[in-house]
PDB file of C-alpha atoms in Angstrom:
ATOM      1  CA  MET A  28       9.245   7.791  -0.284  1.00 52.00           C
ATOM      2  CA  LYS A  29       8.577   4.863  -2.612  1.00 51.00           C
ATOM      3  CA  HIS A  30       8.836   2.293   0.175  1.00 51.00           C
ATOM      4  CA  ARG A  31       6.347   4.223   2.301  1.00 52.00           C
ATOM      5  CA  LEU A  32       3.890   4.481  -0.584  1.00 55.00           C
ATOM      6  CA  LEU A  33       3.939   0.789  -1.454  1.00 54.00           C
ATOM      7  CA  PHE A  34       3.601  -0.428   2.100  1.00 50.00           C
ATOM      8  CA  ALA A  35       1.043   2.221   3.008  1.00 51.00           C
ATOM      9  CA  LEU A  36      -1.216   1.010   0.211  1.00 51.00           C
ATOM     10  CA  ALA A  37      -0.927  -2.624   1.192  1.00 49.00           C
ATOM     11  CA  VAL A  38      -1.445  -1.989   4.875  1.00 47.00           C
ATOM     12  CA  ALA A  39      -4.361   0.358   4.230  1.00 49.00           C
ATOM     13  CA  THR A  40      -6.134  -2.552   2.581  1.00 45.00           C
ATOM     14  CA  VAL A  41      -5.444  -4.917   5.433  1.00 47.00           C
ATOM     15  CA  LEU A  42      -6.483  -2.495   8.148  1.00 48.00           C
ATOM     16  CA  ALA A  43      -9.658  -1.658   6.272  1.00 44.00           C
ATOM     17  CA  ALA A  44     -10.565  -5.322   6.168  1.00 44.00           C
ATOM     18  CA  ALA A  45      -9.755  -5.603   9.857  1.00 47.00           C
ATOM     19  CA  ALA A  46     -12.232  -2.856  10.642  1.00 45.00           C
ATOM     20  CA  VAL A  47     -14.941  -4.697   8.736  1.00 38.00           C
ATOM     21  CA  ALA A  48     -14.184  -7.873  10.633  1.00 42.00           C
ATOM     22  CA  GLN A  49     -14.224  -5.967  13.920  1.00 45.00           C
ATOM     23  CA  ASP A  50     -17.604  -4.415  13.109  1.00 42.00           C
ATOM     24  CA  SER A  51     -19.120  -7.786  12.221  1.00 39.00           C
ATOM     25  CA  ASN A  52     -17.532  -9.597  15.171  1.00 43.00           C
ATOM     26  CA  PRO A  53     -16.723  -7.218  18.035  1.00 41.00           C
ATOM     27  CA  ALA A  54     -15.410  -9.940  20.300  1.00 41.00           C
ATOM     28  CA  SER A  55     -11.633  -9.937  20.716  1.00 40.00           C
ATOM     29  CA  PRO A  56      -9.348 -12.889  21.474  1.00 39.00           C
ATOM     30  CA  SER A  57      -8.269 -13.325  25.036  1.00 37.00           C
ATOM     31  CA  GLY A  58      -5.520 -10.963  26.060  1.00 38.00           C
ATOM     32  CA  GLN A  59      -6.190  -8.434  23.297  1.00 39.00           C
ATOM     33  CA  ASN A  60      -7.651  -5.053  24.034  1.00 39.00           C
ATOM     34  CA  SER A  61     -10.152  -4.051  21.344  1.00 36.00           C
ATOM     35  CA  SER A  62     -10.330  -0.370  22.251  1.00 34.00           C
ATOM     36  CA  GLN A  63      -9.667   1.921  19.308  1.00 34.00           C
ATOM     37  CA  GLY A  64      -9.265   5.425  20.606  1.00 33.00           C
ATOM     38  CA  PRO A  65      -8.667   8.574  18.566  1.00 30.00           C
ATOM     39  CA  ALA A  66      -5.004   8.661  19.489  1.00 31.00           C
ATOM     40  CA  GLY A  67      -4.437   5.466  17.564  1.00 32.00           C
ATOM     41  CA  GLY A  68      -6.002   6.768  14.404  1.00 32.00           C
ATOM     42  CA  TYR A  69      -7.746   3.419  14.135  1.00 31.00           C
ATOM     43  CA  GLY A  70     -11.443   4.016  13.953  1.00 31.00           C
ATOM     44  CA  ARG A  71     -14.314   3.597  11.548  1.00 29.00           C
ATOM     45  CA  ARG A  72     -12.443   5.026   8.575  1.00 30.00           C
ATOM     46  CA  PRO A  73      -9.103   3.225   8.440  1.00 30.00           C
ATOM     47  CA  GLY A  74      -7.151   2.942   5.249  1.00 31.00           C
ATOM     48  CA  GLY A  75      -6.967   6.629   4.350  1.00 29.00           C
ATOM     49  CA  MET A  76      -3.516   7.788   3.422  1.00 29.00           C
ATOM     50  CA  GLY A  77      -3.545  10.446   6.120  1.00 30.00           C
ATOM     51  CA  MET A  78      -3.492   7.817   8.823  1.00 33.00           C
ATOM     52  CA  MET A  79      -0.640   5.991   7.147  1.00 39.00           C
ATOM     53  CA  GLY A  80       1.615   8.992   7.653  1.00 47.00           C
ATOM     54  CA  ARG A  81       1.667   8.382  11.423  1.00 78.00           C
ATOM     55  CA  GLY A  82       4.063   5.534  11.785  1.00 86.00           C
ATOM     56  CA  THR A  83       6.835   3.612  10.116  1.00 91.00           C
ATOM     57  CA  MET A  84       7.732   0.191   8.774  1.00 91.00           C
ATOM     58  CA  GLY A  85      10.721  -2.090   9.074  1.00 93.00           C
ATOM     59  CA  THR A  86      12.247  -5.472   9.810  1.00 95.00           C
ATOM     60  CA  VAL A  87      12.298  -6.625  13.434  1.00 97.00           C
ATOM     61  CA  THR A  88      15.843  -6.974  14.797  1.00 97.00           C
ATOM     62  CA  GLU A  89      14.877  -7.374  18.468  1.00 97.00           C
ATOM     63  CA  ALA A  90      11.657  -8.565  20.109  1.00 97.00           C
ATOM     64  CA  ALA A  91      11.175  -7.820  23.815  1.00 97.00           C
ATOM     65  CA  ALA A  92       8.246  -7.921  26.221  1.00 96.00           C
ATOM     66  CA  ASP A  93       7.316  -4.261  25.763  1.00 96.00           C
ATOM     67  CA  HIS A  94       9.107  -3.135  22.600  1.00 97.00           C
ATOM     68  CA  TYR A  95      10.546  -4.119  19.260  1.00 97.00           C
ATOM     69  CA  THR A  96      13.585  -2.753  17.511  1.00 97.00           C
ATOM     70  CA  ILE A  97      13.140  -2.406  13.765  1.00 97.00           C
ATOM     71  CA  LYS A  98      15.355  -1.407  10.873  1.00 95.00           C
ATOM     72  CA  THR A  99      13.638   0.543   8.125  1.00 92.00           C
ATOM     73  CA  GLU A 100      14.263   0.195   4.396  1.00 84.00           C
ATOM     74  CA  THR A 101      16.423   3.324   4.557  1.00 86.00           C
ATOM     75  CA  GLY A 102      18.601   1.860   7.322  1.00 92.00           C
ATOM     76  CA  ASP A 103      17.191   3.834  10.260  1.00 94.00           C
ATOM     77  CA  VAL A 104      16.736   1.964  13.552  1.00 96.00           C
ATOM     78  CA  TYR A 105      13.599   2.639  15.622  1.00 97.00           C
ATOM     79  CA  THR A 106      12.377   1.402  18.981  1.00 97.00           C
ATOM     80  CA  VAL A 107       8.694   0.518  18.851  1.00 97.00           C
ATOM     81  CA  HIS A 108       6.953   0.670  22.230  1.00 97.00           C
ATOM     82  CA  PHE A 109       3.668  -1.185  22.754  1.00 97.00           C
ATOM     83  CA  ASP A 110       1.335  -2.092  25.619  1.00 96.00           C
ATOM     84  CA  SER A 111      -1.997  -3.809  26.286  1.00 95.00           C
ATOM     85  CA  ASN A 112      -3.848  -1.095  24.351  1.00 95.00           C
ATOM     86  CA  THR A 113      -1.866  -1.674  21.173  1.00 96.00           C
ATOM     87  CA  ARG A 114      -3.805  -3.418  18.426  1.00 95.00           C
ATOM     88  CA  ILE A 115      -1.629  -6.234  17.020  1.00 96.00           C
ATOM     89  CA  LEU A 116      -2.636  -7.897  13.755  1.00 95.00           C
ATOM     90  CA  LYS A 117      -1.285 -10.426  11.281  1.00 94.00           C
ATOM     91  CA  GLN A 118      -1.871 -10.051   7.575  1.00 88.00           C
ATOM     92  CA  PRO A 119      -3.335 -13.260   6.094  1.00 84.00           C
ATOM     93  CA  ALA A 120      -1.104 -15.072   3.640  1.00 79.00           C
ATOM     94  CA  GLY A 121      -1.706 -13.905   0.099  1.00 64.00           C
ATOM     95  CA  GLY A 122      -4.091 -11.191   1.259  1.00 58.00           C
ATOM     96  CA  GLY A 123      -2.081  -8.045   0.770  1.00 52.00           C
ATOM     97  CA  MET A 124      -1.883  -6.795  -2.796  1.00 51.00           C
ATOM     98  CA  ARG A 125      -4.687  -8.497  -4.680  1.00 44.00           C
ATOM     99  CA  GLY A 126      -7.161  -6.385  -6.571  1.00 40.00           C
ATOM    100  CA  GLN A 127      -6.548  -3.073  -4.864  1.00 39.00           C
ATOM    101  CA  GLY A 128      -8.574  -0.609  -6.799  1.00 37.00           C
ATOM    102  CA  GLY A 129     -12.018   0.107  -8.073  1.00 36.00           C
ATOM    103  CA  GLY A 130     -13.335   0.611  -4.575  1.00 35.00           C
ATOM    104  CA  ASP A 131     -15.355  -2.584  -4.623  1.00 34.00           C
ATOM    105  CA  GLY A 132     -13.762  -4.250  -1.618  1.00 35.00           C
ATOM    106  CA  GLN A 133     -14.315  -3.872   2.081  1.00 34.00           C
ATOM    107  CA  SER A 134     -12.694  -0.479   2.442  1.00 34.00           C
ATOM    108  CA  GLY A 135     -15.252   1.006   4.790  1.00 34.00           C
ATOM    109  CA  GLY A 136     -15.651   3.976   2.476  1.00 33.00           C
ATOM    110  CA  SER A 137     -12.118   5.211   2.982  1.00 32.00           C
ATOM    111  CA  GLN A 138     -10.359   6.907   0.127  1.00 31.00           C
ATOM    112  CA  GLY A 139      -6.959   5.793  -1.081  1.00 33.00           C
ATOM    113  CA  VAL A 140      -4.559   7.412  -3.502  1.00 32.00           C
ATOM    114  CA  GLY A 141      -6.367   8.652  -6.568  1.00 33.00           C
ATOM    115  CA  GLY A 142      -9.651   8.810  -4.676  1.00 31.00           C
ATOM    116  CA  GLN A 143     -10.415   5.126  -4.938  1.00 30.00           C
ATOM    117  CA  GLY A 144     -11.316   2.607  -2.278  1.00 31.00           C
ATOM    118  CA  MET A 145      -8.632   0.165  -1.278  1.00 31.00           C
ATOM    119  CA  GLY A 146     -10.715  -2.923  -0.590  1.00 33.00           C
ATOM    120  CA  GLY A 147     -10.128  -5.086  -3.651  1.00 35.00           C
ATOM    121  CA  GLY A 148      -9.620  -8.743  -2.846  1.00 37.00           C
ATOM    122  CA  MET A 149      -9.788  -8.398   0.927  1.00 40.00           C
ATOM    123  CA  GLY A 150     -13.197  -9.929   1.476  1.00 42.00           C
ATOM    124  CA  ARG A 151     -14.918 -10.671   4.727  1.00 45.00           C
ATOM    125  CA  GLY A 152     -13.741 -14.260   4.629  1.00 48.00           C
ATOM    126  CA  ASN A 153     -10.060 -13.358   4.777  1.00 69.00           C
ATOM    127  CA  PRO A 154      -9.610 -10.658   7.443  1.00 81.00           C
ATOM    128  CA  PRO A 155      -6.394  -9.942   9.348  1.00 86.00           C
ATOM    129  CA  GLN A 156      -6.014 -11.906  12.530  1.00 91.00           C
ATOM    130  CA  GLN A 157      -5.385 -10.549  15.993  1.00 94.00           C
ATOM    131  CA  ILE A 158      -2.201 -12.055  17.400  1.00 95.00           C
ATOM    132  CA  LYS A 159      -0.092 -11.819  20.536  1.00 95.00           C
ATOM    133  CA  ALA A 160       2.937  -9.583  20.797  1.00 96.00           C
ATOM    134  CA  SER A 161       5.089 -12.687  21.244  1.00 96.00           C
ATOM    135  CA  ASP A 162       3.995 -13.955  17.808  1.00 96.00           C
ATOM    136  CA  ILE A 163       6.122 -11.275  16.155  1.00 97.00           C
ATOM    137  CA  LYS A 164       9.678 -12.544  15.760  1.00 96.00           C
ATOM    138  CA  VAL A 165      13.061 -11.255  14.661  1.00 97.00           C
ATOM    139  CA  GLY A 166      13.084 -11.103  10.872  1.00 95.00           C
ATOM    140  CA  ASP A 167       9.384 -10.237  10.512  1.00 95.00           C
ATOM    141  CA  VAL A 168       8.418  -7.084   8.635  1.00 95.00           C
ATOM    142  CA  ILE A 169       5.936  -4.952  10.554  1.00 95.00           C
ATOM    143  CA  ARG A 170       4.046  -1.757   9.885  1.00 93.00           C
ATOM    144  CA  VAL A 171       3.667   0.485  12.936  1.00 95.00           C
ATOM    145  CA  MET A 172       0.911   3.066  13.463  1.00 94.00           C
ATOM    146  CA  GLY A 173       1.444   5.625  16.179  1.00 94.00           C
ATOM    147  CA  ASP A 174       3.288   8.729  17.304  1.00 92.00           C
ATOM    148  CA  VAL A 175       6.826   8.956  15.952  1.00 93.00           C
ATOM    149  CA  ASP A 176       9.601  10.753  17.817  1.00 94.00           C
ATOM    150  CA  ALA A 177      12.050  11.267  14.957  1.00 91.00           C
ATOM    151  CA  ALA A 178      14.768  12.677  17.187  1.00 94.00           C
ATOM    152  CA  ALA A 179      14.663   9.761  19.613  1.00 95.00           C
ATOM    153  CA  LYS A 180      14.007   7.233  16.825  1.00 95.00           C
ATOM    154  CA  ALA A 181      11.059   5.857  18.796  1.00 96.00           C
ATOM    155  CA  VAL A 182       7.414   5.082  18.087  1.00 96.00           C
ATOM    156  CA  THR A 183       4.580   4.695  20.578  1.00 96.00           C
ATOM    157  CA  ALA A 184       2.460   2.145  18.744  1.00 96.00           C
ATOM    158  CA  SER A 185      -1.317   2.249  18.653  1.00 95.00           C
ATOM    159  CA  ALA A 186      -1.453  -0.552  16.064  1.00 95.00           C
ATOM    160  CA  LEU A 187       0.993  -3.078  14.621  1.00 95.00           C
ATOM    161  CA  LEU A 188       0.642  -5.207  11.520  1.00 94.00           C
ATOM    162  CA  GLN A 189       2.827  -8.229  10.798  1.00 94.00           C
ATOM    163  CA  LEU A 190       3.129  -8.379   7.003  1.00 93.00           C
ATOM    164  CA  ASP A 191       2.910 -11.582   5.036  1.00 91.00           C
ATOM    165  CA  PRO A 192       6.412 -12.432   3.665  1.00 90.00           C
ATOM    166  CA  ALA A 193       5.026 -13.178   0.197  1.00 89.00           C
ATOM    167  CA  THR A 194       3.434  -9.732   0.075  1.00 85.00           C
ATOM    168  CA  VAL A 195       6.689  -8.093   1.149  1.00 88.00           C
ATOM    169  CA  GLN A 196       8.512  -9.862  -1.670  1.00 89.00           C
ATOM    170  CA  GLN A 197       5.804  -8.933  -4.157  1.00 88.00           C
ATOM    171  CA  MET A 198       5.919  -5.257  -3.220  1.00 83.00           C
ATOM    172  CA  ARG A 199       9.680  -5.169  -3.556  1.00 85.00           C
ATOM    173  CA  GLN A 200       9.414  -6.736  -6.989  1.00 91.00           C
ATOM    174  CA  MET A 201       6.819  -4.133  -7.900  1.00 90.00           C
ATOM    175  CA  GLU A 202       9.188  -1.420  -6.771  1.00 89.00           C
ATOM    176  CA  ALA A 203      11.961  -2.856  -8.933  1.00 91.00           C
ATOM    177  CA  ASN A 204       9.607  -2.896 -11.936  1.00 94.00           C
ATOM    178  CA  PHE A 205       8.454   0.717 -11.531  1.00 94.00           C
ATOM    179  CA  GLY A 206       9.285   2.511 -14.762  1.00 93.00           C
ATOM    180  CA  LYS A 207       9.904  -0.801 -16.543  1.00 94.00           C
ATOM    181  CA  THR A 208       6.522  -2.522 -16.704  1.00 95.00           C
ATOM    182  CA  TRP A 209       4.275  -0.011 -14.935  1.00 96.00           C
ATOM    183  CA  LEU A 210       4.094   3.627 -13.902  1.00 95.00           C
ATOM    184  CA  ALA A 211       1.842   5.735 -11.720  1.00 95.00           C
ATOM    185  CA  GLY A 212       1.755   9.471 -11.174  1.00 95.00           C
ATOM    186  CA  THR A 213       0.275  12.848 -12.030  1.00 96.00           C
ATOM    187  CA  VAL A 214       0.036  14.081 -15.606  1.00 97.00           C
ATOM    188  CA  THR A 215       2.071  17.257 -16.160  1.00 97.00           C
ATOM    189  CA  ALA A 216       1.952  17.577 -19.961  1.00 97.00           C
ATOM    190  CA  ILE A 217       0.364  16.032 -23.063  1.00 97.00           C
ATOM    191  CA  ASP A 218       1.930  16.445 -26.496  1.00 97.00           C
ATOM    192  CA  GLY A 219       0.251  14.426 -29.202  1.00 96.00           C
ATOM    193  CA  THR A 220       0.612  10.788 -28.193  1.00 96.00           C
ATOM    194  CA  LYS A 221       3.164  11.574 -25.481  1.00 97.00           C
ATOM    195  CA  ILE A 222       2.096  11.893 -21.864  1.00 97.00           C
ATOM    196  CA  THR A 223       4.509  13.295 -19.288  1.00 97.00           C
ATOM    197  CA  LEU A 224       3.880  12.484 -15.659  1.00 96.00           C
ATOM    198  CA  THR A 225       5.564  12.924 -12.298  1.00 96.00           C
ATOM    199  CA  GLY A 226       6.146   9.484 -10.813  1.00 94.00           C
ATOM    200  CA  ALA A 227       4.327   8.733  -7.573  1.00 90.00           C
ATOM    201  CA  MET A 228       7.197   6.639  -6.269  1.00 88.00           C
ATOM    202  CA  ASP A 229      10.231   8.679  -7.323  1.00 90.00           C
ATOM    203  CA  ASN A 230       8.828  12.186  -7.905  1.00 92.00           C
ATOM    204  CA  ALA A 231      10.718  12.175 -11.222  1.00 95.00           C
ATOM    205  CA  PRO A 232       9.421  12.958 -14.726  1.00 96.00           C
ATOM    206  CA  HIS A 233       8.463  10.048 -16.979  1.00 96.00           C
ATOM    207  CA  THR A 234       7.304  10.082 -20.598  1.00 96.00           C
ATOM    208  CA  VAL A 235       4.681   7.609 -21.771  1.00 97.00           C
ATOM    209  CA  VAL A 236       3.968   7.008 -25.440  1.00 97.00           C
ATOM    210  CA  ALA A 237       0.579   5.756 -26.600  1.00 96.00           C
ATOM    211  CA  ASP A 238      -0.037   3.938 -29.872  1.00 95.00           C
ATOM    212  CA  GLU A 239      -2.933   2.313 -31.704  1.00 95.00           C
ATOM    213  CA  ASN A 240      -2.885  -0.614 -29.278  1.00 95.00           C
ATOM    214  CA  THR A 241      -3.142   1.446 -26.094  1.00 97.00           C
ATOM    215  CA  THR A 242      -6.419   1.226 -24.195  1.00 97.00           C
ATOM    216  CA  PHE A 243      -7.709   4.026 -21.974  1.00 97.00           C
ATOM    217  CA  ARG A 244     -10.118   3.823 -19.070  1.00 96.00           C
ATOM    218  CA  LYS A 245     -11.361   6.232 -16.452  1.00 93.00           C
ATOM    219  CA  ARG A 246     -12.008   3.945 -13.526  1.00 84.00           C
ATOM    220  CA  ARG A 247     -14.581   1.624 -15.124  1.00 87.00           C
ATOM    221  CA  ASP A 248     -15.437   3.544 -18.289  1.00 94.00           C
ATOM    222  CA  PRO A 249     -13.602   3.441 -21.621  1.00 96.00           C
ATOM    223  CA  VAL A 250     -12.166   6.822 -22.613  1.00 96.00           C
ATOM    224  CA  THR A 251      -9.716   8.188 -25.182  1.00 96.00           C
ATOM    225  CA  LEU A 252      -6.394   9.973 -25.017  1.00 96.00           C
ATOM    226  CA  ALA A 253      -8.240  13.244 -25.588  1.00 95.00           C
ATOM    227  CA  ASP A 254     -10.074  12.757 -22.278  1.00 96.00           C
ATOM    228  CA  ILE A 255      -6.847  12.833 -20.254  1.00 96.00           C
ATOM    229  CA  GLN A 256      -5.981  16.209 -18.745  1.00 96.00           C
ATOM    230  CA  VAL A 257      -3.029  17.762 -16.975  1.00 97.00           C
ATOM    231  CA  GLY A 258      -3.447  17.113 -13.260  1.00 96.00           C
ATOM    232  CA  ASP A 259      -5.047  13.693 -13.697  1.00 96.00           C
ATOM    233  CA  THR A 260      -3.591  10.788 -11.747  1.00 95.00           C
ATOM    234  CA  VAL A 261      -2.923   7.737 -13.856  1.00 96.00           C
ATOM    235  CA  ARG A 262      -1.791   4.146 -13.638  1.00 95.00           C
ATOM    236  CA  VAL A 263       0.040   2.983 -16.778  1.00 96.00           C
ATOM    237  CA  ASP A 264       0.927  -0.559 -17.789  1.00 96.00           C
ATOM    238  CA  GLY A 265       3.341  -1.228 -20.609  1.00 97.00           C
ATOM    239  CA  ALA A 266       6.987  -1.851 -21.350  1.00 96.00           C
ATOM    240  CA  LEU A 267      10.216   0.113 -21.523  1.00 92.00           C
ATOM    241  CA  LYS A 268      11.846  -0.442 -24.905  1.00 87.00           C
ATOM    242  CA  ASP A 269      14.943   1.414 -26.095  1.00 87.00           C
ATOM    243  CA  GLY A 270      14.434   3.990 -23.378  1.00 88.00           C
ATOM    244  CA  VAL A 271      10.807   4.700 -24.343  1.00 92.00           C
ATOM    245  CA  PHE A 272       7.883   3.561 -22.165  1.00 96.00           C
ATOM    246  CA  THR A 273       5.115   2.392 -24.493  1.00 97.00           C
ATOM    247  CA  ALA A 274       1.730   2.089 -22.820  1.00 97.00           C
ATOM    248  CA  THR A 275      -0.573  -0.861 -23.331  1.00 97.00           C
ATOM    249  CA  ALA A 276      -3.163   0.423 -20.823  1.00 96.00           C
ATOM    250  CA  VAL A 277      -3.745   3.795 -19.170  1.00 96.00           C
ATOM    251  CA  ASN A 278      -6.164   4.098 -16.274  1.00 96.00           C
ATOM    252  CA  VAL A 279      -7.207   7.638 -15.353  1.00 95.00           C
ATOM    253  CA  GLY A 280      -8.016   8.317 -11.713  1.00 88.00           C
ATOM    254  CA  GLY A 281      -5.986   5.424 -10.341  1.00 63.00           C
ATOM    255  CA  MET A 282      -2.501   5.552  -8.921  1.00 57.00           C
ATOM    256  CA  MET A 283      -1.448   2.186  -7.556  1.00 53.00           C
ATOM    257  CA  GLY A 284      -4.820   0.790  -8.547  1.00 43.00           C
ATOM    258  CA  GLY A 285      -7.693   1.594 -10.785  1.00 37.00           C
ATOM    259  CA  GLY A 286     -11.017   0.372 -11.969  1.00 36.00           C
ATOM    260  CA  GLU A 287     -11.751  -2.633 -14.086  1.00 37.00           C
ATOM    261  CA  GLY A 288      -8.969  -3.272 -16.517  1.00 37.00           C
ATOM    262  CA  SER A 289      -6.343  -1.979 -14.127  1.00 39.00           C
ATOM    263  CA  SER A 290      -6.876  -3.665 -10.821  1.00 38.00           C
ATOM    264  CA  GLY A 291      -3.880  -2.237  -9.072  1.00 40.00           C
ATOM    265  CA  PRO A 292      -0.628  -3.956  -8.229  1.00 39.00           C
ATOM    266  CA  ARG A 293      -0.583  -7.319  -9.884  1.00 41.00           C
ATOM    267  CA  SER A 294       1.425 -10.344  -8.956  1.00 39.00           C
ATOM    268  CA  PRO A 295       4.718 -10.117 -10.804  1.00 40.00           C
ATOM    269  CA  PRO A 296       5.300 -12.658 -13.570  1.00 39.00           C
ATOM    270  CA  PRO A 297       7.220 -15.816 -12.688  1.00 37.00           C
ATOM    271  CA  GLN A 298      10.940 -15.307 -12.749  1.00 38.00           C
TER     272      GLN A 298
END
């Protein structure tokens, strides 16, 4: 669950930027079919989380002329079938997780988790690139959009995205820090300065404590603890100390990203 959420958010951003680039420059490189039919789920409103449910993600263990074999984060092995109609893209280096939130990027109006656009730092000058199928090698991490046959462990791909290795590492570090330096989820209870939420990545309860140093925002506007309600989605930054997560910033209406002051997944601090 948590792997799918992290990668879905990153890839939603990249595909949204790709759509913008496609609209502004409809020409496709030689050998690439630019058709985007309904079956692929890749149209004018990419990036929505509904589309991200049709597919899978994993590390390439075999690369052939008409298929890849991938191993997912949970250890499942899938065969990914592609043809000349499959859209194949490469995420630009450093373009995956910057500034996702606030809806100010090139998201094409699509709605991400928490009802916010997923454009962020993916401007028009840094769109995903169309690549050849042969450019994807063993060891690459790819996100696959298409029809999944769970029983046969096979996917008929309508779109493929080769993820930037630095982004993959960053997302995995984010995952490791969930519950330690940041949280995201749905508020289930408020008791004084304690906020209980169900984690978006682990579906488990978490308690957040606010103090006099905690700042609160609802997307772009400053709010107070009293403005938070059960059912709100929140992104919380802070630190886990002695088993208690103390919030430094709470952003209402953002899950993996928010408005100004909580710009979504940040680059992890240097190790």
